[in-house]
Coordinates of C-alpha atoms and ligand atoms in Angstrom, one line a residue:
M40 CA -44.6 -16.8 -2.1
K41 CA -43.9 -19.2 0.8
R42 CA -44.4 -17.8 4.3
I43 CA -43.0 -18.9 7.7
A44 CA -44.1 -18.1 11.2
I45 CA -41.3 -17.7 13.7
I46 CA -42.0 -17.8 17.5
G47 CA -39.5 -15.8 19.6
A48 CA -37.3 -12.8 18.5
G49 CA -34.2 -13.9 20.3
P50 CA -30.8 -14.2 18.5
I51 CA -31.9 -17.3 16.7
G52 CA -35.4 -16.1 15.8
L53 CA -34.0 -12.9 14.3
E54 CA -31.3 -14.6 12.3
A55 CA -33.9 -17.2 11.1
A56 CA -36.1 -14.3 9.9
I57 CA -33.5 -12.6 7.8
A58 CA -32.2 -16.0 6.4
A59 CA -35.8 -16.9 5.5
M60 CA -36.5 -13.6 3.8
D61 CA -33.2 -13.9 1.9
G62 CA -34.4 -17.4 0.8
G63 CA -37.6 -15.9 -0.7
F64 CA -40.0 -16.8 2.1
E65 CA -42.4 -14.4 3.6
V66 CA -42.0 -14.2 7.4
E67 CA -43.7 -13.1 10.5
I68 CA -42.1 -13.2 14.0
F69 CA -44.1 -13.3 17.2
E70 CA -42.3 -12.1 20.4
R71 CA -43.8 -12.4 23.8
G72 CA -41.9 -9.4 25.1
K73 CA -39.5 -7.0 23.5
V74 CA -36.8 -8.0 21.0
A75 CA -34.3 -10.4 22.5
D76 CA -36.1 -10.3 25.8
A77 CA -34.1 -13.2 27.4
V78 CA -30.8 -11.7 26.4
R79 CA -32.0 -8.4 27.9
Q80 CA -32.7 -10.2 31.2
W81 CA -29.1 -11.6 31.4
G82 CA -27.7 -8.4 29.8
H83 CA -25.2 -7.8 32.6
V84 CA -23.4 -11.1 31.9
K85 CA -20.3 -11.1 29.8
M86 CA -20.6 -13.6 27.0
F87 CA -17.8 -16.3 26.7
S88 CA -17.8 -16.5 22.9
P89 CA -16.7 -13.5 20.8
F90 CA -19.0 -11.4 18.7
G91 CA -17.9 -13.1 15.4
M92 CA -19.2 -16.4 16.7
N93 CA -22.4 -15.0 18.1
S94 CA -23.5 -13.3 14.8
T95 CA -23.8 -14.5 11.2
A96 CA -22.0 -13.2 8.1
R97 CA -25.5 -12.7 6.7
G98 CA -26.6 -10.5 9.6
R99 CA -23.3 -8.5 9.7
E100 CA -23.4 -7.9 5.9
R101 CA -27.0 -6.8 6.1
L102 CA -26.3 -4.2 8.7
E103 CA -23.0 -3.1 7.2
R104 CA -24.8 -2.5 3.9
S105 CA -27.0 0.0 5.8
G106 CA -23.9 1.7 7.2
A107 CA -24.0 0.3 10.7
S108 CA -20.8 0.1 12.7
L109 CA -20.5 -3.3 14.3
P110 CA -18.4 -4.7 17.1
E111 CA -15.0 -6.3 16.2
S112 CA -15.2 -10.0 15.5
N113 CA -13.1 -10.9 18.5
E114 CA -14.9 -8.6 21.0
L115 CA -16.4 -10.2 24.1
L116 CA -19.6 -8.4 24.7
T117 CA -22.1 -8.4 27.6
G118 CA -25.5 -9.6 26.7
A119 CA -26.8 -6.0 26.8
E120 CA -24.0 -4.9 24.4
F121 CA -24.8 -7.8 22.0
R122 CA -28.5 -6.8 22.1
E123 CA -27.9 -3.1 21.6
R124 CA -25.1 -3.2 19.1
Y125 CA -26.4 -6.1 16.9
L126 CA -29.8 -7.7 17.7
L127 CA -31.8 -4.5 17.9
S128 CA -30.3 -3.3 14.6
L129 CA -31.2 -6.7 13.0
A130 CA -34.8 -6.2 14.3
R131 CA -34.9 -2.6 12.9
S132 CA -33.7 -3.9 9.5
L133 CA -36.9 -6.0 9.1
P134 CA -39.6 -4.7 6.9
P135 CA -42.7 -3.2 8.6
D136 CA -45.3 -5.7 9.9
V137 CA -42.8 -8.6 10.1
L138 CA -42.1 -8.4 13.8
H139 CA -44.9 -8.5 16.4
E140 CA -43.6 -7.5 19.8
D141 CA -45.6 -8.0 23.0
T142 CA -47.4 -10.9 21.2
A143 CA -47.2 -14.3 22.9
V144 CA -48.0 -17.5 21.2
L145 CA -50.0 -19.4 23.7
A146 CA -50.7 -22.7 21.9
I147 CA -50.2 -24.4 18.5
G148 CA -52.4 -26.9 16.8
R149 CA -53.5 -27.9 13.3
S150 CA -56.7 -26.9 11.5
G151 CA -59.3 -29.7 11.6
V152 CA -56.7 -32.2 12.9
L153 CA -56.2 -33.4 16.4
K154 CA -53.0 -34.6 18.0
G155 CA -54.0 -38.3 17.6
D156 CA -55.0 -38.1 13.9
H157 CA -52.8 -39.4 11.1
I158 CA -50.1 -40.5 13.5
G159 CA -46.7 -39.7 12.0
E160 CA -48.1 -39.2 8.5
S161 CA -47.0 -36.5 6.2
V162 CA -50.7 -35.9 5.3
R163 CA -50.9 -33.8 8.5
G164 CA -48.9 -31.2 6.5
N165 CA -51.8 -30.7 4.2
T166 CA -53.6 -28.6 6.8
R167 CA -52.4 -25.4 8.3
F168 CA -51.1 -24.7 11.8
R169 CA -53.3 -22.7 14.1
M170 CA -51.5 -20.5 16.6
L171 CA -53.4 -18.8 19.4
T172 CA -51.7 -15.4 20.1
R173 CA -52.3 -12.7 22.7
N174 CA -51.0 -9.2 22.6
A175 CA -50.3 -6.8 25.5
T176 CA -53.8 -5.4 25.5
G177 CA -55.2 -8.9 25.8
D178 CA -56.4 -9.2 22.2
E179 CA -56.4 -12.8 21.1
R180 CA -56.0 -13.9 17.5
V181 CA -55.7 -17.2 15.7
V182 CA -52.9 -17.1 13.2
N183 CA -52.8 -19.8 10.6
A184 CA -49.4 -20.9 9.2
D185 CA -47.9 -23.8 7.3
V186 CA -44.3 -23.7 8.6
I187 CA -43.4 -22.9 12.2
L188 CA -39.9 -22.3 13.6
D189 CA -40.1 -22.5 17.4
C190 CA -37.3 -20.3 18.6
T191 CA -38.6 -19.7 22.1
G192 CA -35.5 -20.6 24.1
T193 CA -35.6 -21.9 27.7
Y194 CA -34.6 -18.9 29.8
T195 CA -37.9 -18.3 31.6
Q196 CA -38.2 -21.9 32.8
P197 CA -35.5 -22.5 35.5
N198 CA -34.9 -26.0 36.9
G199 CA -35.9 -26.8 40.5
L200 CA -33.6 -26.6 43.5
G201 CA -34.3 -29.8 45.4
D202 CA -33.0 -33.4 45.2
G203 CA -34.2 -35.2 42.1
G204 CA -34.9 -32.0 40.2
I205 CA -38.1 -31.3 42.0
P206 CA -38.6 -28.2 44.2
A207 CA -37.2 -28.5 47.7
P208 CA -39.7 -28.4 50.6
G209 CA -39.9 -24.7 51.6
E210 CA -38.5 -23.5 48.2
G211 CA -41.8 -21.8 47.3
A212 CA -42.2 -20.1 50.6
A213 CA -38.6 -18.8 50.5
R214 CA -39.0 -17.5 46.9
D215 CA -38.2 -13.9 47.7
R216 CA -34.8 -15.0 49.0
I217 CA -34.0 -17.2 46.0
F218 CA -32.6 -15.8 42.8
Y219 CA -32.9 -18.0 39.6
G220 CA -30.1 -17.2 37.1
I221 CA -27.1 -14.9 37.4
P222 CA -27.6 -11.7 39.5
D223 CA -26.4 -8.3 38.3
F224 CA -23.8 -7.9 41.1
I225 CA -22.4 -4.6 40.0
G226 CA -25.8 -3.2 39.2
R227 CA -29.3 -3.7 40.4
D228 CA -28.7 -6.8 42.6
G229 CA -25.5 -5.7 44.3
K230 CA -27.1 -4.4 47.5
R231 CA -29.1 -7.7 47.9
F232 CA -25.9 -9.9 48.1
A233 CA -23.1 -7.6 49.5
G234 CA -22.2 -8.7 53.0
R235 CA -24.6 -11.6 53.0
R236 CA -24.2 -15.3 53.4
V237 CA -25.0 -16.8 50.0
L238 CA -25.4 -20.4 48.7
V239 CA -24.9 -20.9 45.0
V240 CA -26.5 -24.2 43.7
G241 CA -25.3 -25.7 40.4
A242 CA -22.1 -26.0 38.5
G243 CA -21.3 -25.0 35.0
H244 CA -20.7 -21.6 33.5
S245 CA -23.6 -19.9 35.4
G246 CA -22.5 -21.3 38.8
A247 CA -18.9 -20.3 38.2
T248 CA -20.0 -16.8 37.1
A249 CA -22.2 -16.4 40.2
V250 CA -19.5 -17.6 42.6
T251 CA -16.8 -15.3 41.2
G252 CA -19.2 -12.4 41.1
L253 CA -20.1 -12.9 44.8
V254 CA -16.5 -12.9 45.9
E255 CA -15.7 -9.8 43.9
L256 CA -18.8 -8.1 45.3
G257 CA -17.8 -9.0 48.9
S258 CA -20.3 -11.5 50.2
A259 CA -19.9 -12.4 53.9
E260 CA -19.8 -16.1 53.0
T261 CA -19.9 -17.9 49.7
H262 CA -21.0 -21.5 49.6
W263 CA -21.2 -23.6 46.4
L264 CA -23.3 -26.7 46.3
L265 CA -22.7 -29.4 43.6
R266 CA -24.6 -32.6 42.9
R267 CA -21.4 -34.2 41.6
D268 CA -18.5 -35.3 43.7
R269 CA -15.7 -33.0 42.3
A270 CA -12.9 -31.4 44.2
L271 CA -12.7 -28.7 41.5
P272 CA -16.2 -27.7 40.4
S273 CA -15.4 -26.2 37.0
E274 CA -14.1 -28.3 34.2
E275 CA -11.0 -26.8 32.7
I276 CA -10.6 -27.7 29.0
P277 CA -7.0 -28.1 27.9
D278 CA -6.0 -25.4 25.3
D279 CA -9.6 -24.1 25.4
P280 CA -10.2 -22.1 22.2
L281 CA -12.6 -19.9 24.2
P282 CA -10.3 -18.0 26.6
E283 CA -13.1 -16.3 28.5
R284 CA -14.6 -19.7 29.4
S285 CA -11.2 -21.0 30.4
R286 CA -10.4 -17.9 32.6
L287 CA -13.7 -18.2 34.4
A288 CA -13.3 -22.0 35.1
A289 CA -9.7 -21.5 36.4
K290 CA -10.7 -18.5 38.6
S291 CA -13.7 -20.3 40.2
N292 CA -11.6 -23.4 41.0
R293 CA -8.9 -21.2 42.5
L294 CA -11.4 -19.5 44.8
V295 CA -12.4 -23.0 46.1
Q296 CA -8.7 -24.0 46.5
E297 CA -8.0 -20.8 48.4
G298 CA -10.9 -21.4 50.8
R299 CA -12.7 -18.2 49.8
V300 CA -15.6 -20.3 48.5
T301 CA -16.8 -23.3 50.6
L302 CA -17.6 -26.3 48.5
H303 CA -20.4 -28.7 49.4
R304 CA -19.9 -31.6 47.0
A305 CA -22.0 -34.7 46.2
A306 CA -24.7 -32.8 48.0
S307 CA -28.4 -32.1 47.6
I308 CA -30.8 -29.8 49.3
E309 CA -33.4 -31.6 51.5
S310 CA -35.3 -28.6 52.7
I311 CA -35.3 -24.8 53.3
A312 CA -36.8 -23.1 56.3
N313 CA -37.3 -19.4 56.9
L314 CA -36.3 -18.5 60.4
N315 CA -36.4 -14.9 61.6
G316 CA -35.0 -13.7 58.3
A317 CA -32.3 -16.4 58.0
L318 CA -32.6 -19.5 55.8
P319 CA -31.5 -22.7 57.5
V320 CA -30.9 -25.1 54.6
R321 CA -30.8 -28.9 55.2
I322 CA -28.0 -30.4 53.1
A323 CA -27.5 -34.2 52.5
T324 CA -24.3 -35.9 51.3
P325 CA -23.8 -39.7 51.0
N326 CA -22.4 -39.9 54.5
D327 CA -23.9 -36.9 56.3
E328 CA -26.8 -34.5 56.8
Y329 CA -26.3 -31.0 58.2
S330 CA -27.8 -27.5 58.4
L331 CA -26.3 -24.4 56.8
V332 CA -27.7 -21.0 57.7
I333 CA -27.5 -18.5 54.9
D334 CA -29.3 -15.3 53.8
E335 CA -29.8 -15.9 50.1
I336 CA -29.7 -18.7 47.5
I337 CA -28.7 -18.4 43.9
V338 CA -30.0 -21.2 41.7
A339 CA -27.8 -21.9 38.7
T340 CA -29.2 -25.4 37.9
G341 CA -30.1 -24.6 34.3
F342 CA -33.3 -24.3 32.4
R343 CA -35.9 -26.5 30.8
P344 CA -38.1 -26.0 27.6
D345 CA -41.8 -25.1 27.7
L346 CA -43.3 -28.2 26.1
M347 CA -46.9 -27.0 26.6
L348 CA -46.7 -24.7 23.6
A349 CA -46.7 -27.5 21.1
R350 CA -48.7 -30.0 23.2
E351 CA -51.3 -30.5 20.5
L352 CA -48.7 -31.4 17.8
Q353 CA -46.9 -34.6 17.2
V354 CA -43.7 -33.5 18.8
Q355 CA -41.0 -36.0 19.8
T356 CA -38.6 -34.9 22.5
C357 CA -35.8 -36.8 24.3
W358 CA -37.0 -38.4 27.6
A359 CA -33.8 -37.4 29.3
T360 CA -33.2 -33.8 28.0
E361 CA -36.5 -32.8 26.5
G362 CA -34.5 -31.7 23.4
T363 CA -35.7 -32.4 19.8
Y364 CA -35.3 -36.2 19.8
P365 CA -32.9 -37.1 16.9
L366 CA -30.6 -34.2 17.8
A367 CA -30.8 -34.9 21.5
A368 CA -29.9 -38.6 21.0
S369 CA -26.7 -37.6 19.2
L370 CA -25.9 -34.9 21.8
L371 CA -26.2 -37.4 24.7
G372 CA -23.1 -39.2 23.3
E373 CA -21.3 -35.8 23.5
A374 CA -22.3 -34.9 27.0
G375 CA -19.5 -32.8 28.5
A376 CA -18.5 -29.2 29.0
D377 CA -17.2 -28.5 25.5
C378 CA -20.0 -27.1 23.4
L379 CA -17.6 -26.6 20.5
K380 CA -17.7 -30.4 20.0
T381 CA -21.2 -30.5 18.7
P382 CA -21.7 -33.2 16.1
A383 CA -22.6 -32.3 12.5
F384 CA -26.2 -32.7 11.7
G385 CA -28.7 -32.4 8.8
A386 CA -32.3 -31.3 8.7
E387 CA -33.5 -34.8 9.7
M388 CA -31.9 -34.3 13.1
L389 CA -34.2 -31.4 13.7
M390 CA -37.4 -32.9 12.5
H391 CA -40.4 -33.9 14.6
P392 CA -43.1 -36.3 13.4
E393 CA -45.2 -33.1 12.9
P394 CA -44.4 -31.9 9.3
N395 CA -43.0 -28.4 9.0
Y396 CA -42.6 -27.8 12.7
F397 CA -39.0 -27.2 13.8
T398 CA -37.5 -26.3 17.1
L399 CA -34.4 -24.2 16.6
G400 CA -31.9 -22.6 19.0
M401 CA -31.6 -23.1 22.7
K402 CA -34.9 -24.9 23.0
S403 CA -33.7 -27.6 20.5
Y404 CA -31.2 -28.7 23.1
G405 CA -33.8 -29.0 25.8
R406 CA -32.1 -29.1 29.2
A407 CA -28.7 -29.8 27.8
P408 CA -26.7 -26.7 28.8
N409 CA -24.1 -26.6 26.0
F410 CA -25.9 -24.9 23.2
L411 CA -23.9 -22.3 21.3
L412 CA -25.3 -19.6 19.1
R413 CA -23.0 -20.8 16.3
T414 CA -24.8 -24.1 16.4
G415 CA -28.2 -22.3 16.1
H416 CA -26.9 -20.5 13.0
E417 CA -26.1 -23.8 11.4
Q418 CA -29.5 -25.1 12.3
I419 CA -31.2 -22.2 10.5
E420 CA -29.2 -22.7 7.3
T421 CA -29.9 -26.4 7.3
V422 CA -33.6 -26.2 7.8
L423 CA -34.1 -23.3 5.3
D424 CA -32.1 -25.2 2.7
W425 CA -34.3 -28.2 3.3
L426 CA -37.5 -26.1 3.1
S427 CA -36.3 -24.4 -0.1
E428 CA -35.6 -27.7 -1.7
K429 CA -38.8 -29.4 -0.5
E430 CA -41.6 -29.5 -3.0
S431 CA -44.5 -27.9 -1.2
S432 CA -48.0 -26.6 -1.9
T433 CA -48.7 -22.9 -1.4
I434 CA -47.8 -21.9 2.2
T435 CA -49.9 -19.1 3.7
I436 CA -50.4 -17.2 6.9
T437 CA -53.7 -15.6 7.6
S438 CA -55.1 -14.2 10.8
R439 CA -58.6 -13.8 12.3
S440 CA -59.4 -11.6 15.3
T441 CA -61.5 -13.2 18.1
R442 CA -62.4 -9.9 19.8
Ligands
FAD92 C1 -26.2 -16.0 30.9 C2 -26.1 -16.7 29.6 C3 -24.9 -16.5 28.8 C4 -24.8 -17.1 27.6 N1 -23.6 -16.8 26.9 C5 -23.5 -17.4 25.7 C6 -22.3 -17.2 24.9 O1 -21.4 -16.5 25.3 N2 -22.2 -17.8 23.7 C7 -23.2 -18.6 23.2 O2 -23.1 -19.1 22.0 N3 -24.3 -18.9 23.9 C8 -24.5 -18.3 25.1 N4 -25.6 -18.6 25.9 C9 -26.5 -19.6 25.4 C10 -27.5 -19.2 24.3 O3 -26.9 -18.9 23.1 C11 -28.4 -18.1 24.7 O4 -29.3 -18.5 25.7 C12 -29.3 -17.5 23.6 O5 -30.0 -16.4 24.0 C13 -30.3 -18.5 23.0 O6 -30.9 -17.9 21.9 P1 -32.4 -18.3 21.4 O7 -32.8 -17.4 20.4 O8 -32.4 -19.8 21.1 O9 -33.3 -18.2 22.7 P2 -33.6 -16.9 23.6 O10 -32.5 -15.9 23.6 O11 -34.1 -17.4 24.9 O12 -34.9 -16.2 22.9 C14 -36.2 -16.7 22.9 C15 -37.2 -15.6 22.7 O13 -38.5 -16.2 22.6 C16 -39.4 -15.4 23.3 N5 -40.5 -16.3 23.7 C17 -40.5 -17.3 24.6 N6 -41.7 -17.9 24.6 C18 -42.5 -17.2 23.7 C19 -43.9 -17.4 23.3 N7 -44.7 -18.3 23.8 N8 -44.4 -16.5 22.4 C20 -43.6 -15.6 21.8 N9 -42.3 -15.4 22.2 C21 -41.8 -16.2 23.1 C22 -38.6 -14.9 24.5 O14 -39.2 -13.7 25.0 C23 -37.2 -14.6 23.8 O15 -37.2 -13.3 23.3 C24 -25.8 -18.0 27.1 C25 -26.9 -18.2 27.9 C26 -27.1 -17.5 29.1 C27 -28.4 -17.8 29.9

């Protein structure tokens, strides 16, 4: 029976696992933390797409068969609700020994073959992948596999704060006053931001969520810094089929128009100092440079993939977005706020020169922010159909302890 190694038990890794098992493959999943660890970290955020779009018919049917009660298709869940009411159940539905939590994949190579060997040749597929894994107790194992689905997302790799995408001078030293992502304003992070002067850096859904959350919490001052020169920071899509996204965009723009949020547009951060507990931030615009004194910074500049994992493989990523190359090239033509307008794609769009190595989910988009779970579900079906049809030699996974 064919076997597939999946890295990452997020929403896409889990859906890939059940689809692969339904397709007759044998599967193992390796998860660095606990199930859907990234979703757990942003669990306080309300999702903008409804449950029906965030789950697959395959997953829902699997759970319903076992008597589970699932959210309604049109329900808008928080990340935590999505995880608790769906993803954890999917994980529990897996047979024993399929899921390895607290097991990070540290590196992937090929047995007996170096990165520079057999350049772009399918003969590389004749040898097995070697994955170095490490569990919570520090035990390291080499796992050999013939097909890898890299579903590791991007959430733990935030983009930098400074001009040009690199860290701003002083960013490292001020790290304890900088929050990367979207804080839990009504929960654990409320005290940190209430009554404070806060600068949010970055547009998009995350920036809009942070800004509206701060105003509702009662920050002393809310500043919003954008690289682009836009009078209204959030793009409002006419007749948006995702009402939650539309509501957030309109609300964040209204806060700017009402003067409750101060906009710094066409701006970049030159440096951050740490002065007696306050953060004087040096801001540059095309015609001006000035200082803004604040207490906290929220960075909502997006995320980037960890390309080190597959460094020893022949992986081709887009030089602009670091997404899987053929897919990324087609997405560049679609750049914009509307993630529903993703072009159709086949398995060839998701292929690297390295045979049988696929990047699925958020990571396949690289730095492009407009990935939707619904797109990831299509990727899974496309790749598994292709693998099923492909004539292949016996695919195996074996492991060997090094301690
Ligand atoms: C705040 C927020 C809200 C979002 N809301 C929506 C929404 O409403 N609708 C929508 O369609 N999309 C939404 N997205 C976008 C996207 O769908 C999510 O980011 C989604 O979690 C991506 O799923 P994934 O499985 O590709 O990656 P992730 O959820 O990031 O999962 C990756 C998994 O891999 C694990 N991992 C990472 N590295 C390793 C390693 N080396 N070894 C082993 N395991 C590893 C991680 O611990 C994690 O569990 C949102 C994103 C964010 C950040």
